[in-house]
Structure formats: structure tokens, C-alpha cells
Tab-separated table of C-alpha atoms in Angstrom:
chain	number	residue	atom	x	y	z
A	1	UNK	CA	-17.771	-23.057	2.949
A	2	UNK	CA	-15.632	-20.623	4.766
A	3	UNK	CA	-11.915	-20.048	4.375
A	4	UNK	CA	-9.125	-18.944	2.033
A	5	UNK	CA	-7.365	-20.541	-0.785
A	6	UNK	CA	-3.948	-19.160	-1.790
A	7	UNK	CA	-4.112	-19.453	-5.536
A	8	UNK	CA	-1.202	-19.099	-7.922
A	9	UNK	CA	-2.970	-17.002	-10.688
A	10	UNK	CA	-1.714	-17.840	-14.287
A	11	UNK	CA	-0.985	-15.168	-16.835
A	12	UNK	CA	-3.683	-14.069	-19.294
A	13	UNK	CA	-6.463	-14.103	-16.685
A	14	UNK	CA	-7.956	-11.393	-14.626
A	15	UNK	CA	-8.159	-11.666	-10.874
A	16	UNK	CA	-11.994	-11.606	-11.070
A	17	UNK	CA	-11.964	-14.506	-13.631
A	18	UNK	CA	-9.575	-16.446	-11.325
A	19	UNK	CA	-11.927	-15.881	-8.301
A	20	UNK	CA	-14.945	-17.047	-10.400
A	21	UNK	CA	-13.043	-20.175	-11.503
A	22	UNK	CA	-12.166	-21.136	-7.809
A	23	UNK	CA	-15.741	-20.306	-6.694
A	24	UNK	CA	-17.094	-22.882	-9.218
A	25	UNK	CA	-14.458	-25.579	-8.320
A	26	UNK	CA	-15.251	-25.492	-4.582
A	27	UNK	CA	-18.945	-24.758	-4.959
A	28	UNK	CA	-19.073	-21.502	-3.008
A	29	UNK	CA	-20.867	-18.572	-4.593
A	30	UNK	CA	-19.649	-15.913	-2.197
A	31	UNK	CA	-16.030	-15.285	-3.058
A	32	UNK	CA	-13.586	-12.419	-3.485
A	33	UNK	CA	-9.879	-11.817	-3.512
A	34	UNK	CA	-7.484	-9.875	-1.328
A	35	UNK	CA	-5.593	-7.744	-3.865
A	36	UNK	CA	-5.837	-7.419	-7.617
A	37	UNK	CA	-3.210	-8.779	-9.997
A	38	UNK	CA	-2.999	-7.477	-13.559
A	39	UNK	CA	-4.132	-10.010	-16.254
A	40	UNK	CA	-0.577	-10.661	-17.509
A	41	UNK	CA	0.855	-10.948	-13.981
A	42	UNK	CA	1.174	-14.157	-12.257
A	43	UNK	CA	1.547	-15.310	-8.586
A	44	UNK	CA	-0.018	-15.170	-5.236
A	45	UNK	CA	-3.801	-14.281	-5.232
A	46	UNK	CA	-5.556	-15.225	-1.829
A	47	UNK	CA	-9.163	-16.094	-2.729
A	48	UNK	CA	-11.604	-15.594	0.240
A	49	UNK	CA	-14.671	-17.860	0.475
A	50	UNK	CA	-18.000	-17.604	2.370
A	51	UNK	CA	-17.574	-15.800	5.720
A	52	UNK	CA	-13.947	-15.124	5.050
A	53	UNK	CA	-14.922	-12.556	2.479
A	54	UNK	CA	-15.492	-10.241	5.424
A	55	UNK	CA	-11.753	-10.156	5.925
A	56	UNK	CA	-10.539	-9.070	2.430
A	57	UNK	CA	-9.979	-5.511	3.614
A	58	UNK	CA	-7.327	-6.867	6.144
A	59	UNK	CA	-5.037	-7.967	3.273
A	60	UNK	CA	-4.359	-4.363	2.186
A	61	UNK	CA	-2.272	-3.803	5.384
A	62	UNK	CA	0.362	-6.446	4.479
A	63	UNK	CA	3.520	-5.960	2.554
A	64	UNK	CA	4.224	-7.754	-0.623
A	65	UNK	CA	7.093	-9.333	-2.517
A	66	UNK	CA	7.517	-9.649	-6.315
A	67	UNK	CA	9.909	-10.851	-9.003
A	68	UNK	CA	9.746	-8.455	-11.852
A	69	UNK	CA	11.243	-8.343	-15.383
A	70	UNK	CA	12.072	-5.074	-17.042
A	71	UNK	CA	12.952	-3.978	-20.458
A	72	UNK	CA	15.424	-1.153	-21.075
A	73	UNK	CA	14.986	1.062	-24.114
A	74	UNK	CA	11.123	1.404	-24.342
A	75	UNK	CA	8.567	3.486	-22.600
A	76	UNK	CA	4.861	2.809	-22.826
A	77	UNK	CA	1.610	4.536	-21.764
A	78	UNK	CA	0.977	1.745	-19.245
A	79	UNK	CA	4.568	1.436	-18.057
A	80	UNK	CA	4.643	-2.263	-19.299
A	81	UNK	CA	5.239	-4.015	-22.619
A	82	UNK	CA	1.553	-4.525	-23.115
A	83	UNK	CA	0.955	-0.770	-23.603
A	84	UNK	CA	1.464	1.508	-26.424
A	85	UNK	CA	4.967	2.581	-27.149
A	86	UNK	CA	5.507	6.320	-26.618
A	87	UNK	CA	9.354	6.554	-26.901
A	88	UNK	CA	12.397	4.572	-27.341
A	89	UNK	CA	16.101	4.840	-26.585
A	90	UNK	CA	18.896	4.830	-29.166
A	91	UNK	CA	20.805	1.464	-29.220
A	92	UNK	CA	24.139	3.271	-28.895
A	93	UNK	CA	22.986	4.940	-25.579
A	94	UNK	CA	21.440	1.673	-24.453
A	95	UNK	CA	24.506	-0.335	-24.923
A	96	UNK	CA	26.424	1.926	-22.524
A	97	UNK	CA	24.306	0.921	-19.568
A	98	UNK	CA	26.094	-1.494	-17.284
A	99	UNK	CA	24.768	-4.082	-14.826
A	100	UNK	CA	26.504	-2.128	-11.969
A	101	UNK	CA	24.656	1.030	-12.967
A	102	UNK	CA	21.341	-0.845	-12.877
A	103	UNK	CA	22.258	-2.354	-9.446
A	104	UNK	CA	23.064	1.078	-7.982
A	105	UNK	CA	19.861	2.629	-9.456
A	106	UNK	CA	17.757	-0.127	-7.940
A	107	UNK	CA	19.259	0.224	-4.568
A	108	UNK	CA	18.560	3.930	-4.567
A	109	UNK	CA	14.879	3.095	-4.311
A	110	UNK	CA	15.219	1.475	-0.859
A	111	UNK	CA	13.300	3.372	1.970
A	112	UNK	CA	10.465	5.763	1.635
A	113	UNK	CA	10.124	7.187	-1.839
A	114	UNK	CA	7.525	9.197	-3.882
A	115	UNK	CA	5.950	7.372	-6.747
A	116	UNK	CA	3.439	8.315	-9.395
A	117	UNK	CA	1.283	5.310	-10.216
A	118	UNK	CA	0.684	4.525	-13.880
A	119	UNK	CA	-2.383	6.164	-15.592
A	120	UNK	CA	-3.534	2.675	-16.475
A	121	UNK	CA	-4.203	1.559	-12.829
A	122	UNK	CA	-7.047	0.747	-10.598
A	123	UNK	CA	-6.634	3.987	-8.594
A	124	UNK	CA	-9.938	5.811	-8.636
A	125	UNK	CA	-10.205	9.459	-9.851
A	126	UNK	CA	-13.611	10.931	-8.928
A	127	UNK	CA	-14.891	7.490	-8.192
A	128	UNK	CA	-13.808	6.000	-11.600
A	129	UNK	CA	-10.756	3.711	-12.068
A	130	UNK	CA	-7.953	5.520	-13.835
A	131	UNK	CA	-7.532	2.885	-16.489
A	132	UNK	CA	-11.171	3.267	-17.546
A	133	UNK	CA	-10.642	7.059	-17.998
A	134	UNK	CA	-7.383	6.430	-19.931
A	135	UNK	CA	-9.077	3.938	-22.205
A	136	UNK	CA	-11.807	6.351	-22.891
A	137	UNK	CA	-9.139	8.890	-24.193
A	138	UNK	CA	-9.598	11.328	-21.164
A	139	UNK	CA	-6.761	13.105	-19.498
A	140	UNK	CA	-5.653	11.265	-16.435
A	141	UNK	CA	-3.680	12.872	-13.604
A	142	UNK	CA	-2.653	10.453	-10.937
A	143	UNK	CA	-1.359	11.953	-7.808
A	144	UNK	CA	1.948	10.908	-6.451
A	145	UNK	CA	2.106	8.874	-3.258
A	146	UNK	CA	4.748	7.803	-0.662
A	147	UNK	CA	5.659	4.173	-0.681
A	148	UNK	CA	8.180	2.153	1.150
A	149	UNK	CA	10.583	-0.291	-0.556
A	150	UNK	CA	12.285	-2.648	1.927
A	151	UNK	CA	14.553	-4.678	-0.261
A	152	UNK	CA	15.438	-4.920	-3.888
A	153	UNK	CA	17.968	-7.230	-5.574
A	154	UNK	CA	19.021	-7.429	-9.262
A	155	UNK	CA	18.946	-11.120	-10.239
A	156	UNK	CA	20.074	-10.851	-13.952
A	157	UNK	CA	20.530	-8.558	-16.848
A	158	UNK	CA	21.143	-9.501	-20.497
A	159	UNK	CA	23.280	-6.984	-22.524
A	160	UNK	CA	21.888	-8.240	-25.819
A	161	UNK	CA	18.105	-8.332	-25.075
A	162	UNK	CA	18.326	-5.487	-22.518
A	163	UNK	CA	16.006	-7.397	-20.276
A	164	UNK	CA	16.639	-7.902	-16.632
A	165	UNK	CA	14.955	-9.356	-13.492
A	166	UNK	CA	14.845	-8.145	-9.888
A	167	UNK	CA	13.223	-9.211	-6.619
A	168	UNK	CA	11.560	-6.513	-4.490
A	169	UNK	CA	9.687	-6.338	-1.195
A	170	UNK	CA	7.537	-3.230	-0.636
A	171	UNK	CA	4.610	-1.649	1.180
A	172	UNK	CA	1.001	-1.649	0.063
A	173	UNK	CA	0.290	0.755	-2.738
A	174	UNK	CA	3.559	0.318	-4.548
A	175	UNK	CA	3.287	-0.200	-8.363
A	176	UNK	CA	6.162	-2.259	-9.831
A	177	UNK	CA	5.443	-0.908	-13.237
A	178	UNK	CA	6.332	2.602	-11.909
A	179	UNK	CA	9.474	1.102	-10.277
A	180	UNK	CA	10.608	-0.200	-13.669
A	181	UNK	CA	9.667	3.164	-15.467
A	182	UNK	CA	11.529	5.160	-12.695
A	183	UNK	CA	14.519	2.798	-13.045
A	184	UNK	CA	14.908	3.972	-16.709
A	185	UNK	CA	14.605	7.609	-15.577
A	186	UNK	CA	17.466	7.106	-13.062
A	187	UNK	CA	19.659	5.613	-15.832
A	188	UNK	CA	18.657	8.334	-18.349
A	189	UNK	CA	16.895	5.981	-20.714
A	190	UNK	CA	13.483	4.498	-21.354
A	191	UNK	CA	12.234	1.456	-19.463
A	192	UNK	CA	9.116	-0.576	-18.770
A	193	UNK	CA	8.017	-3.724	-16.990
A	194	UNK	CA	7.994	-6.990	-19.074
A	195	UNK	CA	6.816	-9.545	-16.496
A	196	UNK	CA	5.525	-9.703	-12.937
A	197	UNK	CA	5.098	-12.465	-10.387
A	198	UNK	CA	3.774	-11.800	-6.877
A	199	UNK	CA	5.750	-14.137	-4.711
A	200	UNK	CA	4.586	-13.178	-1.106
A	201	UNK	CA	1.695	-11.285	0.343
A	202	UNK	CA	1.567	-11.261	4.062
A	203	UNK	CA	1.364	-14.925	5.338
A	204	UNK	CA	0.830	-16.157	1.838
A	205	UNK	CA	3.724	-17.294	-0.213
A	206	UNK	CA	4.740	-19.671	-3.020
A	207	UNK	CA	5.121	-22.556	-0.548
A	208	UNK	CA	1.533	-22.543	0.594
A	209	UNK	CA	0.001	-21.663	-2.817
A	210	UNK	CA	-1.724	-23.976	-5.205
A	211	UNK	CA	-1.956	-23.833	-8.942
A	212	UNK	CA	-5.427	-22.983	-10.197
A	213	UNK	CA	-5.930	-26.318	-11.956
A	214	UNK	CA	-5.181	-28.186	-8.797
A	215	UNK	CA	-7.558	-26.206	-6.553
A	216	UNK	CA	-9.875	-28.243	-4.300
A	217	UNK	CA	-11.634	-27.946	-0.941
A	218	UNK	CA	-8.578	-29.579	0.616
A	219	UNK	CA	-6.618	-26.432	-0.055
A	220	UNK	CA	-8.979	-24.217	2.003
A	221	UNK	CA	-7.260	-22.512	4.930
A	222	UNK	CA	-9.230	-21.305	8.053
A	223	UNK	CA	-10.729	-17.801	8.183
A	224	UNK	CA	-8.268	-16.539	10.692
A	225	UNK	CA	-5.209	-17.937	8.926
A	226	UNK	CA	-3.663	-14.424	8.432
A	227	UNK	CA	-5.030	-12.870	11.622
A	228	UNK	CA	-2.479	-14.640	13.830
A	229	UNK	CA	-0.793	-11.395	14.787
A	230	UNK	CA	-3.994	-10.336	16.721
A	231	UNK	CA	-4.480	-11.370	20.442
A	232	UNK	CA	-7.169	-13.980	21.244
A	233	UNK	CA	-9.802	-14.163	23.964
A	234	UNK	CA	-12.218	-17.110	24.469
A	235	UNK	CA	-15.792	-16.366	25.414
A	236	UNK	CA	-18.214	-18.910	26.838
A	237	UNK	CA	-21.659	-19.439	25.244
A	238	UNK	CA	-23.286	-16.889	27.531
A	239	UNK	CA	-20.629	-14.224	27.015
A	240	UNK	CA	-20.742	-14.727	23.199
A	241	UNK	CA	-24.466	-14.276	23.176
A	242	UNK	CA	-24.167	-11.103	25.201
A	243	UNK	CA	-21.413	-9.832	22.927
A	244	UNK	CA	-23.465	-10.428	19.800
A	245	UNK	CA	-26.370	-8.419	21.353
A	246	UNK	CA	-24.018	-5.611	22.268
A	247	UNK	CA	-24.338	-6.189	26.028
A	248	UNK	CA	-20.731	-7.407	26.530
A	249	UNK	CA	-18.345	-4.554	25.814
A	250	UNK	CA	-15.728	-4.720	28.596
A	251	UNK	CA	-13.428	-7.543	29.342
A	252	UNK	CA	-11.789	-7.528	32.798
A	253	UNK	CA	-8.234	-8.577	32.243
A	254	UNK	CA	-8.094	-9.866	35.800
A	255	UNK	CA	-10.688	-12.563	35.109
A	256	UNK	CA	-10.068	-13.302	31.477
A	257	UNK	CA	-6.901	-14.757	29.728
A	258	UNK	CA	-5.798	-13.053	26.587
A	259	UNK	CA	-3.288	-15.067	24.584
A	260	UNK	CA	-0.840	-13.533	22.199
A	261	UNK	CA	1.103	-10.261	22.484
A	262	UNK	CA	-0.816	-7.095	23.255
A	263	UNK	CA	1.258	-4.521	21.419
A	264	UNK	CA	1.031	-0.779	21.887
A	265	UNK	CA	-1.498	0.507	19.516
A	266	UNK	CA	-2.997	-2.939	18.843
A	267	UNK	CA	-6.282	-2.262	17.217
A	268	UNK	CA	-8.039	-5.636	16.986
A	269	UNK	CA	-8.896	-8.575	19.056
A	270	UNK	CA	-9.885	-12.129	17.897
A	271	UNK	CA	-12.892	-13.547	19.771
A	272	UNK	CA	-13.336	-17.297	19.926
A	273	UNK	CA	-16.272	-19.303	21.156
A	274	UNK	CA	-15.835	-23.104	21.688
A	275	UNK	CA	-12.523	-22.896	19.924
A	276	UNK	CA	-13.953	-21.372	16.755
A	277	UNK	CA	-13.421	-17.721	15.455
A	278	UNK	CA	-16.599	-16.118	16.477
A	279	UNK	CA	-15.916	-12.363	15.947
A	280	UNK	CA	-13.182	-9.624	15.426
A	281	UNK	CA	-13.514	-6.647	17.701
A	282	UNK	CA	-11.930	-3.265	17.694
A	283	UNK	CA	-10.308	-2.860	21.034
A	284	UNK	CA	-9.057	-0.186	23.307
A	285	UNK	CA	-6.899	-1.071	26.262
A	286	UNK	CA	-7.188	0.712	29.600
A	287	UNK	CA	-4.115	-0.473	31.534
A	288	UNK	CA	-4.979	1.617	34.635
A	289	UNK	CA	-8.265	-0.238	35.095
A	290	UNK	CA	-6.962	-3.389	33.569
A	291	UNK	CA	-9.789	-3.730	31.102
A	292	UNK	CA	-10.444	-3.962	27.384
A	293	UNK	CA	-13.202	-1.972	25.792
A	294	UNK	CA	-14.593	-3.781	22.766
A	295	UNK	CA	-16.406	-2.396	19.732
A	296	UNK	CA	-17.999	-5.104	17.518
A	297	UNK	CA	-16.464	-5.213	14.063
A	298	UNK	CA	-16.888	-8.409	12.270
A	299	UNK	CA	-18.998	-11.571	13.094
A	300	UNK	CA	-18.303	-15.087	11.952
A	301	UNK	CA	-20.636	-17.051	14.266
């Protein structure tokens, strides 16, 4: 059974457990996901089944959107409310923070910015996830990284509970827990994340998602659902056979129709046989000779 189910992961469940649950529901042992969500986070979790598991690495190139809750006045070792408290802000100082100040601080994140991911994260240090080292009591030094925040909007802030909510769209590698922690630093106080919902991930969103308890084979999307940005070429049976054996490496654009936009720097090409996704190739275009040079990458036939 090949394809993708855009599952809405509930809170209190690891991404691995969610995938295992879906795998059991649809009866497909080979399964994986396209991007980890923390156990307490909710939202979009694309689950790849069968041959579609060959495409999970492509998910990491897509941007993401979240709805995040933040709590002002507390800092934790994990940058969220589920971690150990390491410092707190005095109420008198906390009460001076205004909604306008929070909006201004959030807006300052837009664009490229340097971020230090939480030490309790899946980032590997010497081949070991940082969170495992942190839980073992070892010193963890996570290197800073450049991320891109495209939009951010404050939706609400409660002066009494000091809890707020914002929507954010960002590039891969962005940690929303760090955004919440850095928000506090910009305001001169402590802060941490108190809720997180992934609302969009590439072509997957809330509209085409399905609750875990309602998952079924009817919710399976085709393997190439999120590869639509890549051009397509159709090979006949003889050409497909030659391609699979490595004998068909050049496509003459004068004799073969390629559908979709061929953009500068386009790296991949979808190959179909009898209307079905057969392979994904790395492609190099030679516009002078009007040919495409193919390097086999993934096979689905």
C-alpha cells in the first residue's frame, strides 16, 4: 500500500507512536513520517506508507507554519513548560509588558536570523541526539544556525495569565521553542513555549488532514502528491526498461514533451510510465544541445 496520509497528531503521543498507529490501521508495515513533532505538540504529520517512504527526505525542503502559545515570566531548560524551571521574572516587571511591545518584538524576527536550538532537541552532536545527552546530564553545546522567518502575527495576549498566541511561518530548521525563549530576551524577561500546533507543512495543511482516530485507506494520497513542483516526462515501456537498467540517460527535448515548468536550477524530474510515477531522477539541462541528462535517484516501479 503506497501513499501518504496527512495525519493530525494529537498531544501526548510521539511521532513514532503515531506512525505505528497509522501503520496498524491501514495494514502497511513499511511506514515513516516526514518531520518530527514533539510529544506534546499537535498538528500536521505526513505519514508515508510503502514505496512513499522513499520520499520522506523531500519533506525537509518545505517551509512550515505553526500556531504557538507562549508564557512570559518563566524560563526552562527545554524552552517549553514541560521542562525544568531555571529562572522566573518578578511579577512587577512582568506586569509592565504591553501587547504592543510583544508585537514589536515578534515582528523583529522576520527575515533571516540566527537561532540557537534548545539543548533538548533532536539535533545530533557527535552522532547522538542532543536531548539524549541532556537527559544523561552531559554538557550540551548546540551550535547556532541561520533560519528564515517569513511571517509572524500575534493573535492574543492575556495580561493576567501572561499567556499569548502567535502564528508563524518559517524555513526548515526553525525551533519555535527558541523563538518563544528569544521573545522573552527581546522583552528583557523570561519566556517559554506553552503550546504548539503545526498548521501547514509544504502542500499539507489542516484542510487535507485527518484526525488519527478517523484514519483509513480512503485518506491515502498518491506518492507524488507533494512532488508537483517538479516537471514530468512520460516514458514508454521500452524506454522505462532501459532507464531502469541504466541505459537511458539522455532525453532529447526535441522528441520528448516535458510538462511543467523547467526552472533554473531545477534538480529533479518525475518520470512516469503508463501514467504512473515510475521514478524520480536527478536532472541536468543542456540548453545548447536541447537535452536532459538523467541520473537515476529513486524508483517506484
